[in-house]
Short mmCIF file of C-alpha atoms in Angstrom, two decimals:
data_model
loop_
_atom_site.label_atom_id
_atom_site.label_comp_id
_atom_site.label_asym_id
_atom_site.label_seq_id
_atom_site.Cartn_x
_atom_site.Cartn_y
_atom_site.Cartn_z
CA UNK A 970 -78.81 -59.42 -136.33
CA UNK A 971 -76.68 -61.05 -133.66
CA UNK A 972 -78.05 -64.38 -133.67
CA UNK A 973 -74.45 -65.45 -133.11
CA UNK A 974 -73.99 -64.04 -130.38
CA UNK A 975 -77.52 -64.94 -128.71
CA UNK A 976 -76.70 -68.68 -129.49
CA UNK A 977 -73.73 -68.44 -127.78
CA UNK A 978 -75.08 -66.64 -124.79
CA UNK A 979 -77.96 -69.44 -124.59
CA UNK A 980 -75.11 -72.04 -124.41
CA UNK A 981 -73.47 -70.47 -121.50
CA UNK A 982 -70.28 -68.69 -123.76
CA UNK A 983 -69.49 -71.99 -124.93
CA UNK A 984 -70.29 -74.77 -127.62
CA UNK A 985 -70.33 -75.99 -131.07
CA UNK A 986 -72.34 -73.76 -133.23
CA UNK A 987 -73.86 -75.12 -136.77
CA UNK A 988 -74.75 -72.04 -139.04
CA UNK A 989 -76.99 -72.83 -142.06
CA UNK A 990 -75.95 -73.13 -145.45
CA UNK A 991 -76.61 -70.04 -147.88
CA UNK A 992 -77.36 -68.09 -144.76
CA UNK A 993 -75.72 -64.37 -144.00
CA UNK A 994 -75.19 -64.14 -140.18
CA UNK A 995 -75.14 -59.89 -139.28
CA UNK A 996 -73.36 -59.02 -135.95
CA UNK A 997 -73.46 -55.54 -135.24
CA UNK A 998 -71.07 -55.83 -132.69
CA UNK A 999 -67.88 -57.80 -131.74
CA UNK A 1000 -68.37 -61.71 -130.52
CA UNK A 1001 -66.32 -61.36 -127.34
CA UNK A 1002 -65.07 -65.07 -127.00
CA UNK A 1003 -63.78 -65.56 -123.50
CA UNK A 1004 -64.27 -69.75 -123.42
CA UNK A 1005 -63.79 -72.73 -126.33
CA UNK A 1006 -66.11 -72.48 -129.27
CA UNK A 1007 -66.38 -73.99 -132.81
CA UNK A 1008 -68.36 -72.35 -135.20
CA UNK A 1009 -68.72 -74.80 -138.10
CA UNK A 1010 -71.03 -73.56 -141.65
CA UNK A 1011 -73.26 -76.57 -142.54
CA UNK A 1012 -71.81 -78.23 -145.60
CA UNK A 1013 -73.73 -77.43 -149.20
CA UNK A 1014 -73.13 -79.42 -151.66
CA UNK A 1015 -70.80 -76.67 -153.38
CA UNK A 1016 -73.40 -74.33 -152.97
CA UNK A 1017 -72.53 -71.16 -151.02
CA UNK A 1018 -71.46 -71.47 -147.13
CA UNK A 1019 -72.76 -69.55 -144.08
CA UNK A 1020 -71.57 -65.71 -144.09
CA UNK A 1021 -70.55 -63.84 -141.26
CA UNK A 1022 -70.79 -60.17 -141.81
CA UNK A 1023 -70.64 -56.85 -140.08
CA UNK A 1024 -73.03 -54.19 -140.03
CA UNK A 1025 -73.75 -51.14 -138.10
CA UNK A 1026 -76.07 -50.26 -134.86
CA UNK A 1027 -79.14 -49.04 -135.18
CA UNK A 1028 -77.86 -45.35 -134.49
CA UNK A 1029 -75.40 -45.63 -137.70
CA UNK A 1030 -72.61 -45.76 -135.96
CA UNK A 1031 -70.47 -49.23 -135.80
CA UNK A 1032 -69.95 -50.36 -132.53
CA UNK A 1033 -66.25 -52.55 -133.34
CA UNK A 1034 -64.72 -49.23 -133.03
CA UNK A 1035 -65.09 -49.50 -129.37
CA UNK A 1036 -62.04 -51.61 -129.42
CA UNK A 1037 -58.72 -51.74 -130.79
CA UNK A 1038 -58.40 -53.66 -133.22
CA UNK A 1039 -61.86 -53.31 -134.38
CA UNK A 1040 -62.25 -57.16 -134.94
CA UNK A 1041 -65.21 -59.41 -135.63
CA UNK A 1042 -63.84 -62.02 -133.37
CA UNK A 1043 -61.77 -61.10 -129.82
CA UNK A 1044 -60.86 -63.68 -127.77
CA UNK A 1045 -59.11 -63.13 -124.59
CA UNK A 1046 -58.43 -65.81 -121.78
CA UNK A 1047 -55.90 -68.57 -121.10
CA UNK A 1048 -56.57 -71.85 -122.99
CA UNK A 1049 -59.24 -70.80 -125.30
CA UNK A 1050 -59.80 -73.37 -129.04
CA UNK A 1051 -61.72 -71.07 -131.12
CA UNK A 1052 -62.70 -73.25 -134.38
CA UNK A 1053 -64.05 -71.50 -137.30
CA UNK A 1054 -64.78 -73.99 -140.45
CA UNK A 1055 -66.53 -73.97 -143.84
CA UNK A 1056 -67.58 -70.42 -143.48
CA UNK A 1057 -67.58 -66.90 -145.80
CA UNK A 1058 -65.94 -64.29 -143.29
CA UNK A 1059 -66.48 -60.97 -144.91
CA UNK A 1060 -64.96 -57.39 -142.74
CA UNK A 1061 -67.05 -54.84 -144.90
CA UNK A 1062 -69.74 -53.82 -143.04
CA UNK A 1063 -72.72 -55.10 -145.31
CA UNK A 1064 -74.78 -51.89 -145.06
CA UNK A 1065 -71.59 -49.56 -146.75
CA UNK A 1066 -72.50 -48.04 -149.86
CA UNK A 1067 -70.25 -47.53 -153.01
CA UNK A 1068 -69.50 -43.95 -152.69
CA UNK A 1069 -66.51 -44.25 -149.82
CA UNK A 1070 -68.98 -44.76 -146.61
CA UNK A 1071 -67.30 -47.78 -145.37
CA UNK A 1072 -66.24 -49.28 -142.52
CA UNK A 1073 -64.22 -52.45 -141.70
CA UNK A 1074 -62.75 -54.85 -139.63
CA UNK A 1075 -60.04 -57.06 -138.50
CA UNK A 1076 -61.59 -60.41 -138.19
CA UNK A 1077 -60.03 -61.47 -135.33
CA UNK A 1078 -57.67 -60.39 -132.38
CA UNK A 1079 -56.61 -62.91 -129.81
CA UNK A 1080 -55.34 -61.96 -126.08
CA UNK A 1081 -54.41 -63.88 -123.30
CA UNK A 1082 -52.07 -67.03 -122.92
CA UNK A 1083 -52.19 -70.61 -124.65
CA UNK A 1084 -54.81 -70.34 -126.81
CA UNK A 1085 -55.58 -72.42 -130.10
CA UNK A 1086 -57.52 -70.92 -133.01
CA UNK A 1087 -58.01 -72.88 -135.97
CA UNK A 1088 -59.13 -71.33 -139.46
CA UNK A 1089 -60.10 -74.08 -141.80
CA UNK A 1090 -62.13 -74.16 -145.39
CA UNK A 1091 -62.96 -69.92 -145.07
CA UNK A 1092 -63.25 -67.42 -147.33
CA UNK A 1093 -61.88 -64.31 -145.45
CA UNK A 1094 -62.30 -61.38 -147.59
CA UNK A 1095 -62.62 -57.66 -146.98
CA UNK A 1096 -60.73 -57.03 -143.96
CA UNK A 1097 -59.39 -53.97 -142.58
CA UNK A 1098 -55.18 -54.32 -141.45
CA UNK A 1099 -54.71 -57.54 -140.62
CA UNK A 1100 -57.30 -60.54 -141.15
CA UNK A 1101 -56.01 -62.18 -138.02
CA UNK A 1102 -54.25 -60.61 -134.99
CA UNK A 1103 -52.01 -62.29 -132.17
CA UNK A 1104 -51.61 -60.15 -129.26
CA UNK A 1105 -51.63 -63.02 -126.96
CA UNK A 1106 -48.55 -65.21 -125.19
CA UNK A 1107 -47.96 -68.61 -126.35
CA UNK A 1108 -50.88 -68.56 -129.54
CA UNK A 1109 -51.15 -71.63 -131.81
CA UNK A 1110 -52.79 -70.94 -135.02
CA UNK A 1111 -53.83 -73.46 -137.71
CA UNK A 1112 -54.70 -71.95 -140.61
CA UNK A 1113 -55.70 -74.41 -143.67
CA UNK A 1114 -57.43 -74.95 -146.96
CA UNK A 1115 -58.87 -71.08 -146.39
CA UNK A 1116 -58.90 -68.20 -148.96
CA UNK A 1117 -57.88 -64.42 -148.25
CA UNK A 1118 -58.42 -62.04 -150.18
CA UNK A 1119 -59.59 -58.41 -150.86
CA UNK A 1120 -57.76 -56.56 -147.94
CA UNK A 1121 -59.26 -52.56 -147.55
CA UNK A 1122 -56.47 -50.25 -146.23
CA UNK A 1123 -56.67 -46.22 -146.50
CA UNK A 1124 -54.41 -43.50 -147.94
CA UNK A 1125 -50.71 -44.05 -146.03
CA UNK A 1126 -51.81 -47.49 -144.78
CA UNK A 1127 -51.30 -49.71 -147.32
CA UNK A 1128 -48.29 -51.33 -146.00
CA UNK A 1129 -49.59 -52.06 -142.57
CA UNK A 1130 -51.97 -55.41 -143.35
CA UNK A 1131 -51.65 -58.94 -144.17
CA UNK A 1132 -53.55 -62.32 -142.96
CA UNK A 1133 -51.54 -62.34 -140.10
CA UNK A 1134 -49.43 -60.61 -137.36
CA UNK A 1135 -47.73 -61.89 -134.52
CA UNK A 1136 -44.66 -63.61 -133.26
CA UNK A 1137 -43.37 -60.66 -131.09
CA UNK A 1138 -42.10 -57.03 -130.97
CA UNK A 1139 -45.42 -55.23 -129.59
CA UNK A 1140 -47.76 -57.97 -130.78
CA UNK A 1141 -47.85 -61.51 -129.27
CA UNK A 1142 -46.29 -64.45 -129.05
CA UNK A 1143 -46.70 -68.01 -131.13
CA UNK A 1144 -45.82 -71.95 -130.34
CA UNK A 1145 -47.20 -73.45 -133.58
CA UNK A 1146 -48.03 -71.86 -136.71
CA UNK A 1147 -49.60 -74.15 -139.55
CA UNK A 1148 -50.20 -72.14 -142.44
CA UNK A 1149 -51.08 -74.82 -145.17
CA UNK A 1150 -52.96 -75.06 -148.23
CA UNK A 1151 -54.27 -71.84 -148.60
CA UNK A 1152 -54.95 -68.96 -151.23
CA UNK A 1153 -53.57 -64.79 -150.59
CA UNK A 1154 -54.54 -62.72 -153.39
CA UNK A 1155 -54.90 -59.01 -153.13
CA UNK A 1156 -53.35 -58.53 -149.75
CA UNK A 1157 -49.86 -56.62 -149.78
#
């Protein structure tokens, strides 16, 4: 697991990353993104795209919970382009059974001021609350030609979720939002 994050430390926090086609990607703990990266799935001929996919530590326990939201993805910084393309984002930790031992995530929380994250061609599925989270000042998202779908909730919480949450009150701010060309289904 974490090869993610290992390519990303190699390159100094920053860079274009390729992943490989057909390829799960395990992180078994949040990418903490404090600098501009893409991280693009290698087209496939319509075969299946690079997954990114939780899944616990080696002691069984799942080390997202350390922060609030427990997201795949937390940015924080000022002017930060975080680029995720042609990839299969999925929040259920891969190593959950069926019989209620789950855990999920957000897939990502942003923080700080003036930065750009752009969803494009994803399948976002299995997310815990909110898919993606503003708490930042000044956010542009650009989210396009992506599915979401399958959001997890618990008793009581059903009505606190959605792809995405921002735009004030005790969350962040927003400049641009570009929401276009994309699929919800099973997300309340």
């Amino acid at each position: 697991p974490n090869q993610i994050h290992q390519a990303i430390d190699n390159a100094g926090g920053s860079g274009t990353f390729r992943l490989e086609a057909g390829r799960t990607y395990l992180v078994s703990e949040p990418l903490l993104i404090g600098d501009g990266i893409k991280i693009i799935g290698a087209e496939n001929g319509g075969g299946r795209p690079a997954t990114i996919q939780p899944i616990y530590a080696e002691d069984g326990s799942s080390l997202f919970n350390n922060y609030w939201p427990n997201s795949l993805f937390r940015i924080e910084g000022e002017n930060i382009d975080v680029h995720l393309e042609n990839l299969i984002i999925n929040g259920i930790h891969a190593d959950s059974d069926v019989f209620g031992n789950y855990s999920a995530t957000t897939i990502l929380s942003e923080y700080g001021e003036r930065n750009k994250i752009v969803v494009n061609n994803c399948v976002i599925s299995h997310f815990q609350h909110v898919a993606l989270w503003n708490f930042g000042q000044s956010t542009d998202f650009h989210i396009t030609n992506s599915v979401f779908k399958d959001q997890l909730s618990y008793p009581g919480g059903m009505f606190f979720g959605g792809v995405l949450w921002g735009a004030g009150s005790w969350t962040g701010t927003m400049d641009t939002l570009e929401f276009r060309q994309n699929t919800v289904s099973g997300i309340l």
